[in-house]
Amino acid sequence: MSRKSGRFRQAVRSIHLWLGLVLGGLFALLGLTGSVLAFYPELDALLHPEIRVEGASPDWNRALGTVRRAFPDKRGSWRFEVTDRPGPIPARYYDPPERAENDFRPMMVWLSPDGSSVLRRDYWGEYAVTFIYDLHYRLLLGRGGGKFLGWTGFGLLALLISGLWAWWPRGSLAKALRLKMAAPPQRSLRDWHKLCGLSGLLLLLVLTVTGMMLELPKESDTVLAAAGLPVAAMPHVHAPTVPRTGQVSIAAAVGSGLSALPGARLAWIETPPSAGGVYKLRMQAPGDPSFRFPHSFVWIDGASGKVVAIHDARTALAGNAVNNWVHPLHDGSALGLSGRILVAIAGVFPTALFFTGWLRWRLGRNRRAP
């Protein structure tokens, strides 16, 4: 190796070291919270036995009537999740007036499987799994925290790439991958650090890039457009604000939506406000990688039941197709249960890397101390 090449390699190692010391703790926090969030609906059900129920198929009109009666001041739109499981009906009311001082604090409600009674009421961020979600997504700092994490992602990418560069073998690959079990502590820590980094590198790169895209959506769309992958805006549907009589039932609206997108699966139902408006159905068209938050929508006039607008993910622009994969790749759901398990495992790697790297650095400092 030339002297110039050796100096460059040493510079890369120094960059990797200081990036790890500065950002490693944050990376570990994001990894561990991400591991939890890979299964957060299931964990929430374990923590709240009152919603661990099974029963009949949901009656959506009954469910809407139940939440309107239970929460008469919530006269705006309600969103019902269609889980396709014989359990409770999750519902959300965005922007509740009693949490108006918060940036994002929807009221979360769980109804009995038939929609006849309220089993639980909570607010986003005020119970365990959503507190962890906000910690992972925005560091509990609102939109500013999300922006900070998005731009910090470039530092995390540099940390991962510099680690790979610093390790890249000059000779035998087998020797570079060897783990010496009986080596001195500093050498053993170095071996564990490199093997952890190499084992989780691909997953951590995917999670970091998709995390940045989720935190910086406008900037991400700009980059996609510059790369020749334009992103189409969603249809803007103007909802009437005058009271309507004879609003069509949810069942009728759902029927219109399913006819408008044949073969699609219903995932969410957003009802019109009490003052009248449109239904917004979120649907999973064939080929959409996201089961829980798919990317096709149908808007239906609440008075006539006619389709007002359609956004079909299958016919969207190339940038939209890329964006459709971002969230399901980030939480692993694009690969089903196996993908979520992979994400949960990958979230442990930053902690292992931070611990082994920091401990090796401390041992080195102690050895150099007079």
CSV table of N, CA and C in Angstrom, one decimal, residues 206-361:
chain,number,residue,atom,x,y,z
A,206,VAL,N,-30.6,0.1,4.0
A,206,VAL,CA,-32.0,0.2,3.6
A,206,VAL,C,-32.8,0.9,4.6
A,207,LEU,N,-32.7,0.6,5.8
A,207,LEU,CA,-33.5,1.3,6.9
A,207,LEU,C,-33.1,2.7,7.0
A,208,THR,N,-31.8,3.1,6.9
A,208,THR,CA,-31.4,4.5,7.0
A,208,THR,C,-31.9,5.3,5.8
A,209,VAL,N,-31.8,4.8,4.6
A,209,VAL,CA,-32.3,5.5,3.4
A,209,VAL,C,-33.8,5.7,3.5
A,210,THR,N,-34.5,4.6,3.8
A,210,THR,CA,-36.0,4.8,3.8
A,210,THR,C,-36.4,5.7,5.0
A,211,GLY,N,-35.7,5.6,6.1
A,211,GLY,CA,-36.0,6.5,7.2
A,211,GLY,C,-35.8,8.0,6.8
A,212,MET,N,-34.7,8.3,6.1
A,212,MET,CA,-34.5,9.6,5.6
A,212,MET,C,-35.6,10.1,4.7
A,213,MET,N,-36.1,9.2,3.8
A,213,MET,CA,-37.2,9.5,2.9
A,213,MET,C,-38.5,9.8,3.6
A,214,LEU,N,-38.7,9.0,4.6
A,214,LEU,CA,-39.9,9.3,5.4
A,214,LEU,C,-39.9,10.6,6.2
A,215,GLU,N,-38.7,11.0,6.7
A,215,GLU,CA,-38.6,12.2,7.4
A,215,GLU,C,-38.5,13.4,6.6
A,216,LEU,N,-38.0,13.3,5.3
A,216,LEU,CA,-37.8,14.4,4.4
A,216,LEU,C,-38.6,14.1,3.1
A,217,PRO,N,-39.9,14.1,3.1
A,217,PRO,CA,-40.7,13.7,1.9
A,217,PRO,C,-40.5,14.7,0.8
A,218,LYS,N,-40.6,15.9,1.1
A,218,LYS,CA,-40.5,16.9,0.0
A,218,LYS,C,-39.1,16.9,-0.7
A,219,GLU,N,-38.1,16.8,0.2
A,219,GLU,CA,-36.7,16.7,-0.4
A,219,GLU,C,-36.5,15.5,-1.1
A,220,SER,N,-37.1,14.4,-0.6
A,220,SER,CA,-37.0,13.1,-1.3
A,220,SER,C,-37.7,13.1,-2.7
A,221,ASP,N,-38.8,13.7,-2.8
A,221,ASP,CA,-39.6,13.8,-4.0
A,221,ASP,C,-38.8,14.7,-5.0
A,222,THR,N,-38.1,15.7,-4.5
A,222,THR,CA,-37.3,16.6,-5.4
A,222,THR,C,-36.1,15.8,-6.0
A,223,VAL,N,-35.5,14.9,-5.2
A,223,VAL,CA,-34.4,14.1,-5.7
A,223,VAL,C,-34.9,13.1,-6.7
A,224,LEU,N,-36.1,12.5,-6.4
A,224,LEU,CA,-36.6,11.5,-7.3
A,224,LEU,C,-37.0,12.2,-8.7
A,225,ALA,N,-37.5,13.4,-8.6
A,225,ALA,CA,-37.9,14.1,-9.9
A,225,ALA,C,-36.6,14.4,-10.7
A,226,ALA,N,-35.5,14.8,-9.9
A,226,ALA,CA,-34.3,15.1,-10.6
A,226,ALA,C,-33.7,13.9,-11.3
A,227,ALA,N,-34.0,12.7,-10.7
A,227,ALA,CA,-33.5,11.5,-11.2
A,227,ALA,C,-34.4,10.9,-12.3
A,228,GLY,N,-35.3,11.7,-12.7
A,228,GLY,CA,-36.2,11.2,-13.8
A,228,GLY,C,-37.4,10.3,-13.3
A,229,LEU,N,-37.7,10.4,-12.0
A,229,LEU,CA,-38.8,9.7,-11.4
A,229,LEU,C,-39.8,10.6,-10.8
A,230,PRO,N,-40.6,11.3,-11.6
A,230,PRO,CA,-41.5,12.3,-11.0
A,230,PRO,C,-42.6,11.7,-10.1
A,231,VAL,N,-43.0,12.5,-9.2
A,231,VAL,CA,-44.1,12.1,-8.2
A,231,VAL,C,-45.3,12.9,-8.5
A,232,ALA,N,-46.4,12.3,-8.7
A,232,ALA,CA,-47.7,12.9,-9.0
A,232,ALA,C,-48.4,13.3,-7.7
A,233,ALA,N,-49.0,14.5,-7.6
A,233,ALA,CA,-49.7,14.9,-6.4
A,233,ALA,C,-51.0,14.1,-6.3
A,234,MET,N,-51.5,14.0,-5.1
A,234,MET,CA,-52.8,13.3,-4.9
A,234,MET,C,-53.9,14.3,-5.4
A,235,PRO,N,-55.1,13.7,-5.8
A,235,PRO,CA,-56.2,14.6,-6.2
A,235,PRO,C,-56.7,15.4,-5.0
A,236,HIS,N,-57.0,16.6,-5.2
A,236,HIS,CA,-57.5,17.5,-4.2
A,236,HIS,C,-59.1,17.5,-4.3
A,237,VAL,N,-59.7,16.9,-3.3
A,237,VAL,CA,-61.2,16.8,-3.4
A,237,VAL,C,-61.8,17.9,-2.5
A,238,HIS,N,-62.6,18.7,-3.0
A,238,HIS,CA,-63.3,19.8,-2.2
A,238,HIS,C,-64.5,19.2,-1.6
A,239,ALA,N,-64.6,19.1,-0.3
A,239,ALA,CA,-65.8,18.6,0.4
A,239,ALA,C,-66.7,19.7,0.8
A,240,PRO,N,-68.0,19.5,0.5
A,240,PRO,CA,-69.0,20.5,0.9
A,240,PRO,C,-69.1,20.6,2.4
A,241,THR,N,-69.4,21.8,2.9
A,241,THR,CA,-69.5,22.1,4.3
A,241,THR,C,-70.9,22.4,4.8
A,242,VAL,N,-71.8,22.2,3.9
A,242,VAL,CA,-73.2,22.5,4.3
A,242,VAL,C,-73.9,21.2,4.8
A,243,PRO,N,-74.8,21.2,5.7
A,243,PRO,CA,-75.4,19.9,6.2
A,243,PRO,C,-76.1,19.2,5.0
A,244,ARG,N,-76.0,17.9,5.0
A,244,ARG,CA,-76.7,17.1,4.0
A,244,ARG,C,-77.7,16.2,4.7
A,245,THR,N,-78.7,15.9,4.0
A,245,THR,CA,-79.7,14.9,4.4
A,245,THR,C,-79.6,13.7,3.6
A,246,GLY,N,-80.0,12.5,4.1
A,246,GLY,CA,-80.0,11.3,3.4
A,246,GLY,C,-78.6,10.8,3.0
A,247,GLN,N,-77.6,10.9,3.9
A,247,GLN,CA,-76.3,10.5,3.5
A,247,GLN,C,-76.3,9.0,3.3
A,248,VAL,N,-75.5,8.6,2.3
A,248,VAL,CA,-75.5,7.1,2.0
A,248,VAL,C,-74.8,6.4,3.1
A,249,SER,N,-75.1,5.1,3.2
A,249,SER,CA,-74.5,4.3,4.3
A,249,SER,C,-73.1,4.0,3.9
A,250,ILE,N,-72.3,3.6,5.0
A,250,ILE,CA,-70.9,3.2,4.7
A,250,ILE,C,-70.9,2.0,3.8
A,251,ALA,N,-71.8,1.1,4.0
A,251,ALA,CA,-71.8,-0.1,3.1
A,251,ALA,C,-72.0,0.3,1.7
A,252,ALA,N,-72.8,1.3,1.4
A,252,ALA,CA,-73.0,1.7,0.0
A,252,ALA,C,-71.8,2.4,-0.6
A,253,ALA,N,-71.2,3.2,0.3
A,253,ALA,CA,-69.9,3.9,-0.1
A,253,ALA,C,-68.8,2.9,-0.4
A,254,VAL,N,-68.7,1.9,0.4
A,254,VAL,CA,-67.7,0.8,0.2
A,254,VAL,C,-68.0,0.1,-1.0
A,255,GLY,N,-69.2,-0.2,-1.3
A,255,GLY,CA,-69.6,-0.9,-2.5
A,255,GLY,C,-69.2,-0.1,-3.8
A,256,SER,N,-69.4,1.2,-3.7
A,256,SER,CA,-69.0,2.0,-4.9
A,256,SER,C,-67.5,2.0,-5.0
A,257,GLY,N,-66.8,2.1,-3.9
A,257,GLY,CA,-65.3,2.1,-3.9
A,257,GLY,C,-64.7,0.8,-4.5
A,258,LEU,N,-65.3,-0.3,-4.1
A,258,LEU,CA,-64.8,-1.6,-4.6
A,258,LEU,C,-65.1,-1.8,-6.1
A,259,SER,N,-66.2,-1.2,-6.5
A,259,SER,CA,-66.5,-1.3,-7.9
A,259,SER,C,-65.6,-0.4,-8.8
A,260,ALA,N,-65.1,0.7,-8.1
A,260,ALA,CA,-64.3,1.7,-8.8
A,260,ALA,C,-62.8,1.1,-9.0
A,261,LEU,N,-62.4,0.2,-8.0
A,261,LEU,CA,-61.1,-0.4,-8.0
A,261,LEU,C,-61.3,-1.9,-7.9
A,262,PRO,N,-61.7,-2.6,-9.0
A,262,PRO,CA,-61.9,-4.0,-8.9
A,262,PRO,C,-60.7,-4.8,-8.4
A,263,GLY,N,-60.8,-5.7,-7.6
A,263,GLY,CA,-59.7,-6.5,-7.1
A,263,GLY,C,-58.9,-5.9,-5.9
A,264,ALA,N,-59.3,-4.7,-5.6
A,264,ALA,CA,-58.6,-4.0,-4.4
A,264,ALA,C,-59.2,-4.4,-3.1
A,265,ARG,N,-58.3,-4.4,-2.1
A,265,ARG,CA,-58.8,-4.7,-0.7
A,265,ARG,C,-59.0,-3.4,0.1
A,266,LEU,N,-60.1,-3.3,0.8
A,266,LEU,CA,-60.4,-2.1,1.6
A,266,LEU,C,-59.5,-2.2,2.9
A,267,ALA,N,-58.8,-1.0,3.2
A,267,ALA,CA,-57.9,-1.0,4.3
A,267,ALA,C,-58.4,0.1,5.4
A,268,TRP,N,-58.9,1.2,4.9
A,268,TRP,CA,-59.4,2.3,5.8
A,268,TRP,C,-60.6,2.9,5.2
A,269,ILE,N,-61.5,3.3,6.2
A,269,ILE,CA,-62.7,4.1,5.8
A,269,ILE,C,-62.6,5.4,6.5
A,270,GLU,N,-62.6,6.5,5.8
A,270,GLU,CA,-62.8,7.8,6.4
A,270,GLU,C,-64.1,8.4,6.1
A,271,THR,N,-64.9,8.7,7.1
A,271,THR,CA,-66.3,9.1,6.9
A,271,THR,C,-66.4,10.6,6.7
A,272,PRO,N,-67.5,11.1,6.1
A,272,PRO,CA,-67.7,12.5,6.0
A,272,PRO,C,-67.9,13.1,7.4
A,273,PRO,N,-67.6,14.4,7.6
A,273,PRO,CA,-68.0,15.1,8.8
A,273,PRO,C,-69.5,15.1,9.0
A,274,SER,N,-70.0,15.4,10.2
A,274,SER,CA,-71.4,15.5,10.4
A,274,SER,C,-72.0,16.5,9.5
A,275,ALA,N,-71.3,17.6,9.1
A,275,ALA,CA,-71.8,18.6,8.2
A,275,ALA,C,-72.0,18.2,6.8
A,276,GLY,N,-71.5,17.0,6.4
A,276,GLY,CA,-71.6,16.5,5.1
A,276,GLY,C,-70.2,16.6,4.4
A,277,GLY,N,-70.1,15.8,3.4
A,277,GLY,CA,-68.8,15.8,2.7
A,277,GLY,C,-68.6,14.5,1.9
A,278,VAL,N,-67.4,14.0,1.9
A,278,VAL,CA,-67.1,12.8,1.1
A,278,VAL,C,-66.5,11.7,1.9
A,279,TYR,N,-66.7,10.5,1.5
A,279,TYR,CA,-66.0,9.3,2.1
A,279,TYR,C,-64.7,9.2,1.4
A,280,LYS,N,-63.7,8.8,2.1
A,280,LYS,CA,-62.3,8.6,1.5
A,280,LYS,C,-61.9,7.2,1.9
A,281,LEU,N,-61.8,6.3,0.9
A,281,LEU,CA,-61.5,4.9,1.1
A,281,LEU,C,-60.0,4.7,0.7
A,282,ARG,N,-59.3,4.1,1.6
A,282,ARG,CA,-57.9,3.7,1.3
A,282,ARG,C,-57.8,2.3,1.0
A,283,MET,N,-57.2,1.9,-0.1
A,283,MET,CA,-57.4,0.5,-0.6
A,283,MET,C,-56.0,0.0,-1.1
A,284,GLN,N,-55.9,-1.3,-1.0
A,284,GLN,CA,-54.7,-2.0,-1.4
A,284,GLN,C,-55.0,-2.7,-2.8
A,285,ALA,N,-54.5,-2.1,-3.8
A,285,ALA,CA,-54.6,-2.7,-5.2
A,285,ALA,C,-53.6,-3.8,-5.3
A,286,PRO,N,-53.8,-4.8,-6.2
A,286,PRO,CA,-52.8,-5.9,-6.4
A,286,PRO,C,-51.5,-5.3,-6.8
A,287,GLY,N,-50.4,-5.8,-6.1
A,287,GLY,CA,-49.1,-5.3,-6.3
A,287,GLY,C,-48.6,-4.3,-5.4
A,288,ASP,N,-49.5,-3.7,-4.6
A,288,ASP,CA,-49.1,-2.7,-3.6
A,288,ASP,C,-48.5,-3.4,-2.4
A,289,PRO,N,-47.2,-3.0,-2.0
A,289,PRO,CA,-46.5,-3.8,-1.0
A,289,PRO,C,-47.0,-3.5,0.4
A,290,SER,N,-47.8,-2.5,0.6
A,290,SER,CA,-48.2,-2.2,2.0
A,290,SER,C,-49.6,-2.7,2.3
A,291,PHE,N,-49.7,-3.5,3.3
A,291,PHE,CA,-51.0,-4.1,3.7
A,291,PHE,C,-51.8,-3.1,4.5
A,292,ARG,N,-51.1,-2.5,5.5
A,292,ARG,CA,-51.9,-1.7,6.5
A,292,ARG,C,-52.1,-0.2,6.0
A,293,PHE,N,-51.1,0.3,5.2
A,293,PHE,CA,-51.2,1.7,4.7
A,293,PHE,C,-51.0,1.7,3.2
A,294,PRO,N,-51.9,1.1,2.5
A,294,PRO,CA,-51.7,1.1,1.0
A,294,PRO,C,-51.9,2.4,0.4
A,295,HIS,N,-51.8,2.5,-1.0
A,295,HIS,CA,-51.6,3.8,-1.6
A,295,HIS,C,-52.6,4.1,-2.7
A,296,SER,N,-53.7,3.3,-2.8
A,296,SER,CA,-54.8,3.7,-3.7
A,296,SER,C,-56.0,4.3,-2.9
A,297,PHE,N,-56.7,5.2,-3.5
A,297,PHE,CA,-57.7,5.9,-2.8
A,297,PHE,C,-58.9,6.1,-3.7
A,298,VAL,N,-60.1,6.1,-3.1
A,298,VAL,CA,-61.3,6.4,-3.8
A,298,VAL,C,-62.1,7.4,-2.9
A,299,TRP,N,-62.5,8.5,-3.6
A,299,TRP,CA,-63.4,9.5,-2.9
A,299,TRP,C,-64.8,9.4,-3.4
A,300,ILE,N,-65.8,9.3,-2.5
A,300,ILE,CA,-67.2,9.1,-2.8
A,300,ILE,C,-68.0,10.2,-2.2
A,301,ASP,N,-68.9,10.8,-3.0
A,301,ASP,CA,-69.8,11.8,-2.4
A,301,ASP,C,-70.7,11.2,-1.4
A,302,GLY,N,-70.8,11.8,-0.2
A,302,GLY,CA,-71.6,11.2,0.9
A,302,GLY,C,-73.1,11.3,0.7
A,303,ALA,N,-73.5,12.2,-0.2
A,303,ALA,CA,-74.9,12.4,-0.4
A,303,ALA,C,-75.5,11.5,-1.5
A,304,SER,N,-74.7,11.3,-2.6
A,304,SER,CA,-75.2,10.6,-3.7
A,304,SER,C,-74.6,9.2,-3.9
A,305,GLY,N,-73.4,9.0,-3.2
A,305,GLY,CA,-72.7,7.7,-3.3
A,305,GLY,C,-71.9,7.6,-4.6
A,306,LYS,N,-71.8,8.6,-5.4
A,306,LYS,CA,-71.1,8.6,-6.6
A,306,LYS,C,-69.6,8.8,-6.4
A,307,VAL,N,-68.8,8.1,-7.2
A,307,VAL,CA,-67.3,8.3,-7.1
A,307,VAL,C,-66.9,9.7,-7.6
A,308,VAL,N,-66.1,10.4,-6.8
A,308,VAL,CA,-65.7,11.7,-7.1
A,308,VAL,C,-64.3,11.8,-7.7
A,309,ALA,N,-63.4,10.9,-7.2
A,309,ALA,CA,-62.0,10.9,-7.6
A,309,ALA,C,-61.4,9.5,-7.3
A,310,ILE,N,-60.4,9.2,-8.0
A,310,ILE,CA,-59.7,7.9,-7.8
A,310,ILE,C,-58.2,8.2,-8.0
A,311,HIS,N,-57.4,7.6,-7.0
A,311,HIS,CA,-56.0,7.5,-7.2
A,311,HIS,C,-55.6,6.0,-7.1
A,312,ASP,N,-55.2,5.5,-8.3
A,312,ASP,CA,-54.9,4.1,-8.4
A,312,ASP,C,-53.3,4.0,-8.4
A,313,ALA,N,-52.8,3.3,-7.4
A,313,ALA,CA,-51.3,3.2,-7.3
A,313,ALA,C,-50.7,2.5,-8.5
A,314,ARG,N,-51.5,1.7,-9.2
A,314,ARG,CA,-51.0,0.9,-10.3
A,314,ARG,C,-50.7,1.8,-11.6
A,315,THR,N,-51.4,2.9,-11.6
A,315,THR,CA,-51.2,3.8,-12.8
A,315,THR,C,-50.5,5.1,-12.4
A,316,ALA,N,-49.9,5.2,-11.2
A,316,ALA,CA,-49.2,6.4,-10.8
A,316,ALA,C,-47.9,6.5,-11.5
A,317,LEU,N,-47.2,7.7,-11.3
A,317,LEU,CA,-45.9,7.9,-11.9
A,317,LEU,C,-44.8,7.1,-11.2
A,318,ALA,N,-43.7,7.1,-11.9
A,318,ALA,CA,-42.6,6.2,-11.4
A,318,ALA,C,-42.1,6.6,-10.0
A,319,GLY,N,-42.1,7.9,-9.7
A,319,GLY,CA,-41.7,8.3,-8.3
A,319,GLY,C,-42.7,7.9,-7.3
A,320,ASN,N,-44.0,7.9,-7.6
A,320,ASN,CA,-45.0,7.3,-6.7
A,320,ASN,C,-44.7,5.8,-6.4
A,321,ALA,N,-44.4,5.1,-7.4
A,321,ALA,CA,-44.1,3.7,-7.3
A,321,ALA,C,-42.9,3.4,-6.3
A,322,VAL,N,-41.9,4.3,-6.4
A,322,VAL,CA,-40.8,4.2,-5.5
A,322,VAL,C,-41.2,4.5,-4.1
A,323,ASN,N,-42.0,5.6,-3.9
A,323,ASN,CA,-42.5,6.0,-2.6
A,323,ASN,C,-43.4,4.9,-2.0
A,324,ASN,N,-44.1,4.2,-2.8
A,324,ASN,CA,-45.0,3.2,-2.2
A,324,ASN,C,-44.2,2.1,-1.5
A,325,TRP,N,-42.9,1.9,-1.8
A,325,TRP,CA,-42.2,0.9,-1.2
A,325,TRP,C,-41.4,1.4,0.1
A,326,VAL,N,-41.4,2.7,0.3
A,326,VAL,CA,-40.5,3.2,1.3
A,326,VAL,C,-41.0,2.7,2.7
A,327,HIS,N,-42.2,3.0,3.1
A,327,HIS,CA,-42.7,2.6,4.4
A,327,HIS,C,-42.7,1.1,4.6
A,328,PRO,N,-43.2,0.3,3.7
A,328,PRO,CA,-43.2,-1.2,3.9
A,328,PRO,C,-41.8,-1.8,4.0
A,329,LEU,N,-40.8,-1.1,3.3
A,329,LEU,CA,-39.5,-1.6,3.5
A,329,LEU,C,-38.9,-1.2,4.8
A,330,HIS,N,-39.3,0.0,5.3
A,330,HIS,CA,-38.7,0.5,6.5
A,330,HIS,C,-39.2,-0.3,7.7
A,331,ASP,N,-40.5,-0.7,7.7
A,331,ASP,CA,-41.0,-1.5,8.8
A,331,ASP,C,-41.0,-3.0,8.5
A,332,GLY,N,-40.5,-3.4,7.4
A,332,GLY,CA,-40.4,-4.8,7.0
A,332,GLY,C,-41.7,-5.5,6.5
A,333,SER,N,-42.8,-4.8,6.6
A,333,SER,CA,-44.1,-5.4,6.2
A,333,SER,C,-44.1,-5.8,4.7
A,334,ALA,N,-43.3,-5.2,3.9
A,334,ALA,CA,-43.3,-5.6,2.5
A,334,ALA,C,-43.0,-7.1,2.3
A,335,LEU,N,-42.2,-7.7,3.2
A,335,LEU,CA,-41.9,-9.1,3.2
A,335,LEU,C,-42.7,-9.9,4.2
A,336,GLY,N,-43.8,-9.4,4.7
A,336,GLY,CA,-44.6,-10.1,5.6
A,336,GLY,C,-44.0,-10.3,6.9
A,337,LEU,N,-44.3,-11.4,7.6
A,337,LEU,CA,-43.8,-11.6,8.9
A,337,LEU,C,-42.3,-11.8,8.9
A,338,SER,N,-41.7,-12.4,7.9
A,338,SER,CA,-40.3,-12.6,7.9
A,338,SER,C,-39.6,-11.3,7.8
A,339,GLY,N,-40.2,-10.3,7.0
A,339,GLY,CA,-39.6,-9.0,6.9
A,339,GLY,C,-39.6,-8.2,8.2
A,340,ARG,N,-40.7,-8.4,8.9
A,340,ARG,CA,-40.8,-7.7,10.2
A,340,ARG,C,-39.8,-8.3,11.2
A,341,ILE,N,-39.6,-9.6,11.2
A,341,ILE,CA,-38.6,-10.2,12.1
A,341,ILE,C,-37.2,-9.7,11.7
A,342,LEU,N,-36.9,-9.6,10.4
A,342,LEU,CA,-35.6,-9.1,10.0
A,342,LEU,C,-35.4,-7.7,10.5
A,343,VAL,N,-36.4,-6.8,10.4
A,343,VAL,CA,-36.2,-5.4,10.9
A,343,VAL,C,-36.0,-5.4,12.4
A,344,ALA,N,-36.7,-6.3,13.1
A,344,ALA,CA,-36.6,-6.3,14.6
A,344,ALA,C,-35.1,-6.8,14.9
A,345,ILE,N,-34.6,-7.7,14.2
A,345,ILE,CA,-33.2,-8.2,14.4
A,345,ILE,C,-32.2,-7.1,14.0
A,346,ALA,N,-32.5,-6.4,12.9
A,346,ALA,CA,-31.5,-5.4,12.4
A,346,ALA,C,-31.4,-4.2,13.4
A,347,GLY,N,-32.5,-4.0,14.1
A,347,GLY,CA,-32.5,-2.9,15.0
A,347,GLY,C,-31.6,-3.1,16.2
A,348,VAL,N,-31.1,-4.3,16.4
A,348,VAL,CA,-30.2,-4.6,17.5
A,348,VAL,C,-28.8,-4.3,17.1
A,349,PHE,N,-28.5,-4.3,15.8
A,349,PHE,CA,-27.1,-4.2,15.4
A,349,PHE,C,-26.5,-2.9,15.7
A,350,PRO,N,-27.2,-1.7,15.6
A,350,PRO,CA,-26.5,-0.5,16.0
A,350,PRO,C,-26.1,-0.4,17.5
A,351,THR,N,-26.8,-1.1,18.4
A,351,THR,CA,-26.4,-1.1,19.8
A,351,THR,C,-25.1,-2.0,19.9
A,352,ALA,N,-25.1,-3.1,19.2
A,352,ALA,CA,-23.9,-4.0,19.3
A,352,ALA,C,-22.7,-3.2,18.7
A,353,LEU,N,-22.9,-2.5,17.6
A,353,LEU,CA,-21.8,-1.8,17.0
A,353,LEU,C,-21.3,-0.7,17.9
A,354,PHE,N,-22.2,0.1,18.5
A,354,PHE,CA,-21.9,1.2,19.4
A,354,PHE,C,-21.1,0.6,20.6
A,355,PHE,N,-21.6,-0.4,21.2
A,355,PHE,CA,-21.0,-1.0,22.4
A,355,PHE,C,-19.6,-1.5,22.1
A,356,THR,N,-19.4,-2.3,21.0
A,356,THR,CA,-18.1,-2.9,20.7
A,356,THR,C,-17.1,-1.8,20.3
A,357,GLY,N,-17.6,-0.8,19.5
A,357,GLY,CA,-16.7,0.3,19.1
A,357,GLY,C,-16.3,1.2,20.2
A,358,TRP,N,-17.3,1.5,21.1
A,358,TRP,CA,-16.9,2.4,22.2
A,358,TRP,C,-16.0,1.7,23.2
A,359,LEU,N,-16.3,0.4,23.5
A,359,LEU,CA,-15.4,-0.3,24.4
A,359,LEU,C,-14.0,-0.4,23.9
A,360,ARG,N,-13.9,-0.7,22.6
A,360,ARG,CA,-12.5,-0.8,22.0
A,360,ARG,C,-11.8,0.5,22.0
A,361,TRP,N,-12.5,1.6,21.8
A,361,TRP,CA,-11.9,3.0,21.9
A,361,TRP,C,-11.5,3.2,23.3
